[in-house]
PDB file of C-alpha atoms in Angstrom:
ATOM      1  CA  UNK G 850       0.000   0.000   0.000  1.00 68.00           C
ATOM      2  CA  UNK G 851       1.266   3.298  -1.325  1.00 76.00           C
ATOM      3  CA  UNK G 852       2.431   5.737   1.679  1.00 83.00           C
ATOM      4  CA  UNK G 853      -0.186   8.165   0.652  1.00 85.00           C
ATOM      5  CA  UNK G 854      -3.154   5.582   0.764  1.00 87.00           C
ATOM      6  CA  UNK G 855      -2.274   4.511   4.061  1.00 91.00           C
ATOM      7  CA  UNK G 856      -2.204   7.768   5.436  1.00 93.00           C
ATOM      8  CA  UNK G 857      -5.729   8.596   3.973  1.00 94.00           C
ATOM      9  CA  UNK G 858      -6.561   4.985   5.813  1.00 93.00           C
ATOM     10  CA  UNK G 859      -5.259   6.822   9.026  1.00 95.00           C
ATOM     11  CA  UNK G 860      -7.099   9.956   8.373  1.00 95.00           C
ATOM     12  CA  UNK G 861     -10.433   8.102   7.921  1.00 95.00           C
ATOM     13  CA  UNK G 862     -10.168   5.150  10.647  1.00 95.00           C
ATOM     14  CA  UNK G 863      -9.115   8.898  12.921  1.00 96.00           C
ATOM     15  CA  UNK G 864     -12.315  10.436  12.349  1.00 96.00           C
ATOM     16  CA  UNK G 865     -14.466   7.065  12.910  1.00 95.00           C
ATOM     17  CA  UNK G 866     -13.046   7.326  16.039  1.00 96.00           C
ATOM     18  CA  UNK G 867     -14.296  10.801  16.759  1.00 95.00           C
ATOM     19  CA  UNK G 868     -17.340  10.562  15.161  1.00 95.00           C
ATOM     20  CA  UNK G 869     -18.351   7.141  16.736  1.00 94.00           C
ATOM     21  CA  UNK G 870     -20.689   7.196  19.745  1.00 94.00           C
ATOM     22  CA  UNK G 871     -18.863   3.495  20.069  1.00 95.00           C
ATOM     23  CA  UNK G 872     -16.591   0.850  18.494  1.00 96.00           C
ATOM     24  CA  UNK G 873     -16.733  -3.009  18.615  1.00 96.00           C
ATOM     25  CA  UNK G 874     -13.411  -4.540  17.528  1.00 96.00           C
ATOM     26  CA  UNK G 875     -13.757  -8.493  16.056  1.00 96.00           C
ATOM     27  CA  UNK G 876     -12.307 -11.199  14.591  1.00 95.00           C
ATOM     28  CA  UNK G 877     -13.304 -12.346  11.519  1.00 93.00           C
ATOM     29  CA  UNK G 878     -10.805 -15.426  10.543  1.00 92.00           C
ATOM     30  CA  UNK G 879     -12.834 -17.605   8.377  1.00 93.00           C
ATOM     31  CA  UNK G 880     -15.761 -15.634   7.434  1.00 94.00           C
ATOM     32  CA  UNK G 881     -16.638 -15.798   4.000  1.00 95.00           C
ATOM     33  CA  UNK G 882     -17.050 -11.750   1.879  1.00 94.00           C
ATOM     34  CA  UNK G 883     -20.563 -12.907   1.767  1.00 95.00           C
ATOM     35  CA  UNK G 884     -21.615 -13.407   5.604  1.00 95.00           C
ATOM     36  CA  UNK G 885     -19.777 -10.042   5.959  1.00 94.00           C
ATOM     37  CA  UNK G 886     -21.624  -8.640   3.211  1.00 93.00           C
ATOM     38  CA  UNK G 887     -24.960  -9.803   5.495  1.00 94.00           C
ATOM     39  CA  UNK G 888     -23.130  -8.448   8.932  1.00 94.00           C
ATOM     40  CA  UNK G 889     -23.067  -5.133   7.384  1.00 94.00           C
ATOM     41  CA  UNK G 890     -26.225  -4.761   6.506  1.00 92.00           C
ATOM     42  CA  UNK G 891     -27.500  -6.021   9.834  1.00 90.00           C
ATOM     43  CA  UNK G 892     -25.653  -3.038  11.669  1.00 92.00           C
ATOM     44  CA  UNK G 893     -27.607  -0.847   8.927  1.00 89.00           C
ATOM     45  CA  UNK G 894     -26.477   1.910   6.766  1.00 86.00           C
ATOM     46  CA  UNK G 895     -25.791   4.257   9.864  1.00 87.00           C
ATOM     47  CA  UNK G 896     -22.551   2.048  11.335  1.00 93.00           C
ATOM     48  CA  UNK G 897     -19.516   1.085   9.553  1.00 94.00           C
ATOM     49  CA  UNK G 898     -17.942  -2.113   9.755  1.00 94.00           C
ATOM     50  CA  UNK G 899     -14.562  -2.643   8.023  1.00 92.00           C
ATOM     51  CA  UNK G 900     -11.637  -4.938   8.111  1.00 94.00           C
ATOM     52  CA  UNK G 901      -8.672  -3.138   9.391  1.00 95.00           C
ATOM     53  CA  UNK G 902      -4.496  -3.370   9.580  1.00 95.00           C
ATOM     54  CA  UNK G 903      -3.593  -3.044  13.026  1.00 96.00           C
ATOM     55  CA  UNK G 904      -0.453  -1.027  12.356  1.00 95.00           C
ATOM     56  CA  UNK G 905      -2.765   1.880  10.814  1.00 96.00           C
ATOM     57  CA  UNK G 906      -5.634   1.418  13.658  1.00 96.00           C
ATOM     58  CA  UNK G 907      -2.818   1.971  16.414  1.00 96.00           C
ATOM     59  CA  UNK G 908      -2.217   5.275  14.717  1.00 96.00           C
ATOM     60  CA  UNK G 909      -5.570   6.301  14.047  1.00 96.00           C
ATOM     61  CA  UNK G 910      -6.451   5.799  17.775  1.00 96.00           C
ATOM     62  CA  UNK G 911      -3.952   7.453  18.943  1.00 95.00           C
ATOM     63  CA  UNK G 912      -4.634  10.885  16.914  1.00 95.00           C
ATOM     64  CA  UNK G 913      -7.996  10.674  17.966  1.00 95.00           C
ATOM     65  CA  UNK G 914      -7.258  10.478  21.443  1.00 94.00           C
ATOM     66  CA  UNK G 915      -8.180   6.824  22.025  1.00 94.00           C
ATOM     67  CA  UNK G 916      -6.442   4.682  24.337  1.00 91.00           C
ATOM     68  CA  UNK G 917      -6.362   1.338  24.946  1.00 92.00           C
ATOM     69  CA  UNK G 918      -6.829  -1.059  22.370  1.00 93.00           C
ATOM     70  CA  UNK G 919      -3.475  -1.747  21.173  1.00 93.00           C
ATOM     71  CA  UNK G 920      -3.872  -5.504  23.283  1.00 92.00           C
ATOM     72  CA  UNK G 921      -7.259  -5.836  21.043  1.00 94.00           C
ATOM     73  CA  UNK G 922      -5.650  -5.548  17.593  1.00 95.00           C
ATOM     74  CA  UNK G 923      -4.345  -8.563  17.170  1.00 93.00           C
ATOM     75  CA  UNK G 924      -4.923 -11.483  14.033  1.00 93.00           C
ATOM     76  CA  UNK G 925      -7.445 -10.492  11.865  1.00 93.00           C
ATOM     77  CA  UNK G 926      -9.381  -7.293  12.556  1.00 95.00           C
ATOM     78  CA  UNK G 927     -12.366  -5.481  11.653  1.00 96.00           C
ATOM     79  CA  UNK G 928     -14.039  -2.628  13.437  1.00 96.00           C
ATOM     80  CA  UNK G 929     -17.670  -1.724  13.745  1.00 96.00           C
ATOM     81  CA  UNK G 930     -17.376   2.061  13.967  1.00 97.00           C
ATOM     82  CA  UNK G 931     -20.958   2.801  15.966  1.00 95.00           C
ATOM     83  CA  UNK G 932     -22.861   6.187  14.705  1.00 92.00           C
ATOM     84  CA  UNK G 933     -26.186   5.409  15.879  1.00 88.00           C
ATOM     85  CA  UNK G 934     -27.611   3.651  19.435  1.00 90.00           C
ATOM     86  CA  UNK G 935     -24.645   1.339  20.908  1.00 92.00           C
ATOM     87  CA  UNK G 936     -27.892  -1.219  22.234  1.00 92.00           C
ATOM     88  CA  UNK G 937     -29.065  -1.775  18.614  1.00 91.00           C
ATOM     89  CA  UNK G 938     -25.346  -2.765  17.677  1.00 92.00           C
ATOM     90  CA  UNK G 939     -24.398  -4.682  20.086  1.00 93.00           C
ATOM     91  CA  UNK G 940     -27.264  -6.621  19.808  1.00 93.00           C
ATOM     92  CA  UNK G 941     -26.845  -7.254  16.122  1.00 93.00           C
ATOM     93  CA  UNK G 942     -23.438  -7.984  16.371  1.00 94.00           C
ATOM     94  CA  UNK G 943     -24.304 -10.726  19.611  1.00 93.00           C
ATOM     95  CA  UNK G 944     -27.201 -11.996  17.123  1.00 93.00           C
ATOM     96  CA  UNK G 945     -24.824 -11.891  13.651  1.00 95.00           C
ATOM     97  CA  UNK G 946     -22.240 -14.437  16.047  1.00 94.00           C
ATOM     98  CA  UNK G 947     -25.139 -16.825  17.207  1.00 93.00           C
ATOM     99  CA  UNK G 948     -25.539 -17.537  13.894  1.00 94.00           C
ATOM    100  CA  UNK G 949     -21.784 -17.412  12.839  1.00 94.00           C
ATOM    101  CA  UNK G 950     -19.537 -18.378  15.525  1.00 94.00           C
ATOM    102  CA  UNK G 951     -16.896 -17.268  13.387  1.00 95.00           C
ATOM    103  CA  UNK G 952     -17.421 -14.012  14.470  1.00 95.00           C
ATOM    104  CA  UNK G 953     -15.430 -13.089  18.080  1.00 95.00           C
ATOM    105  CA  UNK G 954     -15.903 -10.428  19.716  1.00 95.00           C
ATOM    106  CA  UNK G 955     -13.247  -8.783  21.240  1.00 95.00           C
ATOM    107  CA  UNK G 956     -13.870  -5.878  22.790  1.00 95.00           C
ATOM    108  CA  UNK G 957     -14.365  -2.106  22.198  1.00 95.00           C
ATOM    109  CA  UNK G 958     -14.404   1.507  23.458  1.00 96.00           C
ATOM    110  CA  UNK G 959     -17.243   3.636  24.641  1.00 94.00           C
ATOM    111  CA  UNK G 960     -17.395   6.730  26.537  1.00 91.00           C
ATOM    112  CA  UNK G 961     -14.095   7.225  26.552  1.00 91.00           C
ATOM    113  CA  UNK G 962     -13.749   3.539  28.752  1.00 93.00           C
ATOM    114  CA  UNK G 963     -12.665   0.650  27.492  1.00 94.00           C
ATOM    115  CA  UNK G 964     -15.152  -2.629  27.125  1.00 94.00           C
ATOM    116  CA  UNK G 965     -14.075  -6.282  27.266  1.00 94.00           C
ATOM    117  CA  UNK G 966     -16.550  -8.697  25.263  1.00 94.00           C
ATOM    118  CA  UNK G 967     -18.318  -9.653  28.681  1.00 94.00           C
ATOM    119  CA  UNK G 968     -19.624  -5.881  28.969  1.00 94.00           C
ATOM    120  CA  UNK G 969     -20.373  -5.504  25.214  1.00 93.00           C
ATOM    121  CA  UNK G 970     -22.382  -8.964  25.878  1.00 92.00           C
ATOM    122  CA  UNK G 971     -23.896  -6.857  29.041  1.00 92.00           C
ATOM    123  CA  UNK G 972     -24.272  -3.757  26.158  1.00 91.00           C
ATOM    124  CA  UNK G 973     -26.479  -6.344  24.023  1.00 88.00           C
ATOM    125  CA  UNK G 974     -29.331  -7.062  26.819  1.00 88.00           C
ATOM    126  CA  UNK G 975     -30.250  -3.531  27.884  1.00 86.00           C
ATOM    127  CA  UNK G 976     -33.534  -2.295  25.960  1.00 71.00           C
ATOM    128  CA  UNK G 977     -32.998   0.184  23.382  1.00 57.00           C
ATOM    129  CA  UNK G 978     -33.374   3.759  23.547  1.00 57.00           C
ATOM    130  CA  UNK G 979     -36.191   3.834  21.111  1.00 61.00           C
ATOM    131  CA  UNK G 980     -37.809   1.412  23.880  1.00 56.00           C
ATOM    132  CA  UNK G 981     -36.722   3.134  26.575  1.00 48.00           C
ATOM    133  CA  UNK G 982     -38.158   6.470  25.385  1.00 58.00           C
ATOM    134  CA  UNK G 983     -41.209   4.499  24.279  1.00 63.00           C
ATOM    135  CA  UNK G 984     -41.996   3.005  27.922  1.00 51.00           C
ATOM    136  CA  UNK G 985     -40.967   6.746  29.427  1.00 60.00           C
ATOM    137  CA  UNK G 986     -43.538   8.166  26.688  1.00 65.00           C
ATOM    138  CA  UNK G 987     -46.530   5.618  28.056  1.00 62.00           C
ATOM    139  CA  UNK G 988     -44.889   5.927  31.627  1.00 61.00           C
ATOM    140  CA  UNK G 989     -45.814   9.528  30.873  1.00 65.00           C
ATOM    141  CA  UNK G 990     -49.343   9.426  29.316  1.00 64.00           C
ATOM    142  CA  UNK G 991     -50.111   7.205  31.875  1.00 61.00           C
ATOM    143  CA  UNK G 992     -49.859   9.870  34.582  1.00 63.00           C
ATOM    144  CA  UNK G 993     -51.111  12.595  32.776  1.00 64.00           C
ATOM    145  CA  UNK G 994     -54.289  10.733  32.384  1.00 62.00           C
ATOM    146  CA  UNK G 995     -54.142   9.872  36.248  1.00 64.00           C
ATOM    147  CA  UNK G 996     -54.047  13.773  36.621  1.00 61.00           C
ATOM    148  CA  UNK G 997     -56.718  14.227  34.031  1.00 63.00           C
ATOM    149  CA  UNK G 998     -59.133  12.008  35.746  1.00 62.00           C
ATOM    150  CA  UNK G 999     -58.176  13.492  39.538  1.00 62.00           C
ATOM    151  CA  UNK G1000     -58.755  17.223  38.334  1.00 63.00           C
ATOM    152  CA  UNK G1001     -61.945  16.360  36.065  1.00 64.00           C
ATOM    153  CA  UNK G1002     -63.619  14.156  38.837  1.00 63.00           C
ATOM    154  CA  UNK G1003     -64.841  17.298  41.683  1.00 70.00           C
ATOM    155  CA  UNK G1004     -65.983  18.745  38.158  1.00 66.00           C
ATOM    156  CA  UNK G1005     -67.947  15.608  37.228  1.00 68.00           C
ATOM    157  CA  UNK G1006     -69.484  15.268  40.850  1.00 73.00           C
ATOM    158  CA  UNK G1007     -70.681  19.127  40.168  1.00 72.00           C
ATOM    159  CA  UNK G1008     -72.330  18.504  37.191  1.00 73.00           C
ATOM    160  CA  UNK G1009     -74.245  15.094  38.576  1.00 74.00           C
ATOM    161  CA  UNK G1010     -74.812  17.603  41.471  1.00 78.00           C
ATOM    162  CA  UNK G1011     -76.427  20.109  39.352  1.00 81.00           C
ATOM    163  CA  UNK G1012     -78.055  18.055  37.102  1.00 78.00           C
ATOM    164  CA  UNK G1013     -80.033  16.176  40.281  1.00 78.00           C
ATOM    165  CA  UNK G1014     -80.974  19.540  41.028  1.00 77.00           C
ATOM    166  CA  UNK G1015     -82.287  20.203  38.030  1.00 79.00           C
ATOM    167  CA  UNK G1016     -84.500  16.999  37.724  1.00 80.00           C
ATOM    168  CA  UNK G1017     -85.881  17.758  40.913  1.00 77.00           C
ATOM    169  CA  UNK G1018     -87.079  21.214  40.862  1.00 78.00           C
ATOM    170  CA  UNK G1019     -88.654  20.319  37.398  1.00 79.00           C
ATOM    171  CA  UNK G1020     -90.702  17.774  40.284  1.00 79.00           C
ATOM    172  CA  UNK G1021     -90.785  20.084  42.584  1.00 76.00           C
ATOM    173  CA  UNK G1022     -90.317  23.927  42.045  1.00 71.00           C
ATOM    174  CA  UNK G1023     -90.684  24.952  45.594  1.00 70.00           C
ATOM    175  CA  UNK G1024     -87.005  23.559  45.707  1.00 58.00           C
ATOM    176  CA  UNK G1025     -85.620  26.361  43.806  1.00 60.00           C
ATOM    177  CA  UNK G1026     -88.414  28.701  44.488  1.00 58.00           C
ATOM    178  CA  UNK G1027     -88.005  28.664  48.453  1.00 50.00           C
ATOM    179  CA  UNK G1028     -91.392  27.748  49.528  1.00 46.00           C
ATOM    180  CA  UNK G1029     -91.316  25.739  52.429  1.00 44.00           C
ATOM    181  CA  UNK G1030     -88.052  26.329  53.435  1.00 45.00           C
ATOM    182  CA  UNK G1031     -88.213  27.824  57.303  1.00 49.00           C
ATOM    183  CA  UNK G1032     -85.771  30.818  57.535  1.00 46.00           C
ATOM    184  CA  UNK G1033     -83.777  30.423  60.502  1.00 49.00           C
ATOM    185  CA  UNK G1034     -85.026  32.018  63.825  1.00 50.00           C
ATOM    186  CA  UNK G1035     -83.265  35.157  64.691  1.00 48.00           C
ATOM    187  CA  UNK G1036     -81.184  35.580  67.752  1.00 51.00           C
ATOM    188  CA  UNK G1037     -83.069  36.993  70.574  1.00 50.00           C
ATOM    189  CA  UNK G1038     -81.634  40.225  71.311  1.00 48.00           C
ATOM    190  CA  UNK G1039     -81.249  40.295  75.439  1.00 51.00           C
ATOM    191  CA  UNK G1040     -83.024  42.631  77.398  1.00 50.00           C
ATOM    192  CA  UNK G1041     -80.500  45.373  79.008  1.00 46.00           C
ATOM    193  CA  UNK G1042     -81.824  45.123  82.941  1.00 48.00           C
ATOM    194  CA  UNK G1043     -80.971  47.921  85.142  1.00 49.00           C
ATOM    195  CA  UNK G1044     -77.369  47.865  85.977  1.00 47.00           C
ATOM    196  CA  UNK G1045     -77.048  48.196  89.705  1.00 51.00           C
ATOM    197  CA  UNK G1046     -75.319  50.563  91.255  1.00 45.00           C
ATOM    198  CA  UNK G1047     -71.766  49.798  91.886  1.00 47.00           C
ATOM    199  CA  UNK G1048     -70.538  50.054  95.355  1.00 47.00           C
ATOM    200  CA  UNK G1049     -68.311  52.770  94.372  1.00 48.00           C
ATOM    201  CA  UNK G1050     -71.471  54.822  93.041  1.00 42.00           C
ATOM    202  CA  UNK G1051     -73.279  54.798  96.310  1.00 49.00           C
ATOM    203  CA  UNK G1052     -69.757  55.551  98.037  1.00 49.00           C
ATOM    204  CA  UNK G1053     -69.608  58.727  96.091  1.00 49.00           C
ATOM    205  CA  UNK G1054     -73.680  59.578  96.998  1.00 46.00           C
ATOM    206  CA  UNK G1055     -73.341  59.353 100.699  1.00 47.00           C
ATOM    207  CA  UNK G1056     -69.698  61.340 100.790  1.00 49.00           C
ATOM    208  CA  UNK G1057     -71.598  64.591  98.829  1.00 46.00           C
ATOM    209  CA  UNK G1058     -74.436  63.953 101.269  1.00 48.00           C
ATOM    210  CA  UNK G1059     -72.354  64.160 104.246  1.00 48.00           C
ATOM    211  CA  UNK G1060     -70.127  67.249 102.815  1.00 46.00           C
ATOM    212  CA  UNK G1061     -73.466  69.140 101.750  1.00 46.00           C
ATOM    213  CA  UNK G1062     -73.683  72.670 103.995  1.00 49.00           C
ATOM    214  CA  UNK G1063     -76.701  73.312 105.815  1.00 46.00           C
ATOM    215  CA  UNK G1064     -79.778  74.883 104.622  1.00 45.00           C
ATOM    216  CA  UNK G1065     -81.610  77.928 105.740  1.00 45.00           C
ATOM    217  CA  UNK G1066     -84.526  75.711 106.268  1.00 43.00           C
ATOM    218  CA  UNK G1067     -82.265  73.882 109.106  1.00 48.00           C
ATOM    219  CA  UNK G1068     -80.942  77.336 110.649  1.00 45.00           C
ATOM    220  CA  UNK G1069     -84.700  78.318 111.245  1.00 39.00           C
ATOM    221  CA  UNK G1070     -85.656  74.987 112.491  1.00 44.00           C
ATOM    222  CA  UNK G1071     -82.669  75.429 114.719  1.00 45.00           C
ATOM    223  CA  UNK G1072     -83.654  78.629 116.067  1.00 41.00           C
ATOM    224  CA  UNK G1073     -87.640  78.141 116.435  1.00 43.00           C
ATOM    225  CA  UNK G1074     -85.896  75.021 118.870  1.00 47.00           C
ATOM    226  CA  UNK G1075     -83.754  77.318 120.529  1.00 44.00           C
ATOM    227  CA  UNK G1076     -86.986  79.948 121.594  1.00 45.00           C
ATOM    228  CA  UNK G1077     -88.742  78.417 124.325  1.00 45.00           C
ATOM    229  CA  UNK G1078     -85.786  78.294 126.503  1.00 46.00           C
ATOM    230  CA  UNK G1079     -84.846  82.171 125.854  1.00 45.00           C
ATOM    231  CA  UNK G1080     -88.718  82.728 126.466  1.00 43.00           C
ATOM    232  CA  UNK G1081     -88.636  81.069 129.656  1.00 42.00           C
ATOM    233  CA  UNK G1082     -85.371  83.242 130.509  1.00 44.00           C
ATOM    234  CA  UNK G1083     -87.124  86.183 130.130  1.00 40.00           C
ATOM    235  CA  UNK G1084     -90.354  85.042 132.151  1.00 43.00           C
ATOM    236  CA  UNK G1085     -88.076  84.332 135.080  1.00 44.00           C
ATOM    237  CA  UNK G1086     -86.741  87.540 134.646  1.00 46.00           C
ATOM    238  CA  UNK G1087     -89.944  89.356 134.949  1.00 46.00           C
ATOM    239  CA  UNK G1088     -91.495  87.382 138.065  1.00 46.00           C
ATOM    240  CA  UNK G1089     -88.217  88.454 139.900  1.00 41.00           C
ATOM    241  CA  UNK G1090     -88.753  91.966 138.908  1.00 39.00           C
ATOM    242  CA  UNK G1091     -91.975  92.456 139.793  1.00 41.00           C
ATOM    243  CA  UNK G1092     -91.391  90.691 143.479  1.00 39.00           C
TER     244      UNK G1092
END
């Protein structure tokens, strides 16, 4: 291979790596260009599967920053360079070698980690993301339509409410007309009874009674008591004169 084809091979193998969301390395020893043929279009249009040199992968990972799979590129290679959902690979690649035992997985590289077979196995069994988003989705409806049906039932028991209502003042029209219906009593208002006199009241009463001067009315009765006796003086006064 001419120097300038191999480093175009570098170039392109660089920016699978970069682009990839993941890569599956494999061993294809004995696979016929047929059953590859059938492996690639299994993986679908969206991944990339081709057989690689080592030498050239080595350098292609390492100018794209990706570490760790110089112990995986070994004997016959070929990389599945992942563009679309890692589940839906890894599960055609675990179905493709069920079928063709040919096919080894050997490991890969994801999220910047790198995968032994066992967790690319692992990779295989999860659900998809188009199944994941489609039980989230009916996860989703499903509690909207809980939410519906709480906010919609006080509305519902409103409308039976009204509706009973309805049907029986159509029966009866005294029910919406008010006839019959007592009005409630109304509070007796209490009767205000004569506050008594408070102790301090009658306190105040007898002091002004007590401080009150005396009336002329007294002063005369005082001095009509105080006649006789100056009467009788002068009566004494006379029988000694005349003796």
């Amino acid at each position: 291979m001419a120097r300038a084809d191999k480093a175009a091979d570098v170039a392109s193998m660089a920016e699978h790596f970069r682009t990839s969301t993941a890569t599956v390395l494999t061993e294809y020893r004995g696979l016929t260009v047929a059953q590859l043929k059938t492996l690639r279009r299994t993986l679908g249009e969206t991944n990339n599967y081709s057989v690689v040199k080592n030498t050239l992968t080595k350098i292609a990972a390492k100018q794209a920053g990706v570490e760790g799979l110089d112990g995986l590129l070994t004997g016959p290679s070929a990389i599945a360079f992942i563009k679309g959902d890692p589940v839906v690979a890894a599960k055609g690649l675990r179905d493709f070698a069920k079928i063709n035992p040919l096919l080894v997985i050997k490991g890969g590289y994801m999220d910047g980690k790198l995968l032994s077979a066992t967790e690319i196995a692992k990779l295989a069994d999860l659900e998809s993301r188009e199944v994941l988003l489609a039980k989230l989705a009916g996860a989703m409806k499903a509690s909207l339509s809980q939410a519906a049906a709480l906010f919609q039932a006080p509305l519902a028991q409103a409308v039976r409410t009204i509706e009973a209502l309805r049907v029986k003042a159509e029966a009866d029209p005294s029910v919406i007309g008010g006839a019959g219906v007592t009005a409630p009593a109304a509070k007796a208002v209490p009767e205000i009874e004569d506050a008594p006199v408070s102790a301090e009241v009658e306190d105040s009463a007898a002091e002004t009674e007590e401080a009150a001067p005396v009336s002329e009315s007294d002063e005369v009765t005082e001095a009509t008591d105080a006649a006789p006796e100056g009467a009788a003086e002068i009566a004494e006064d006379g029988d000694t004169t005349e003796g």
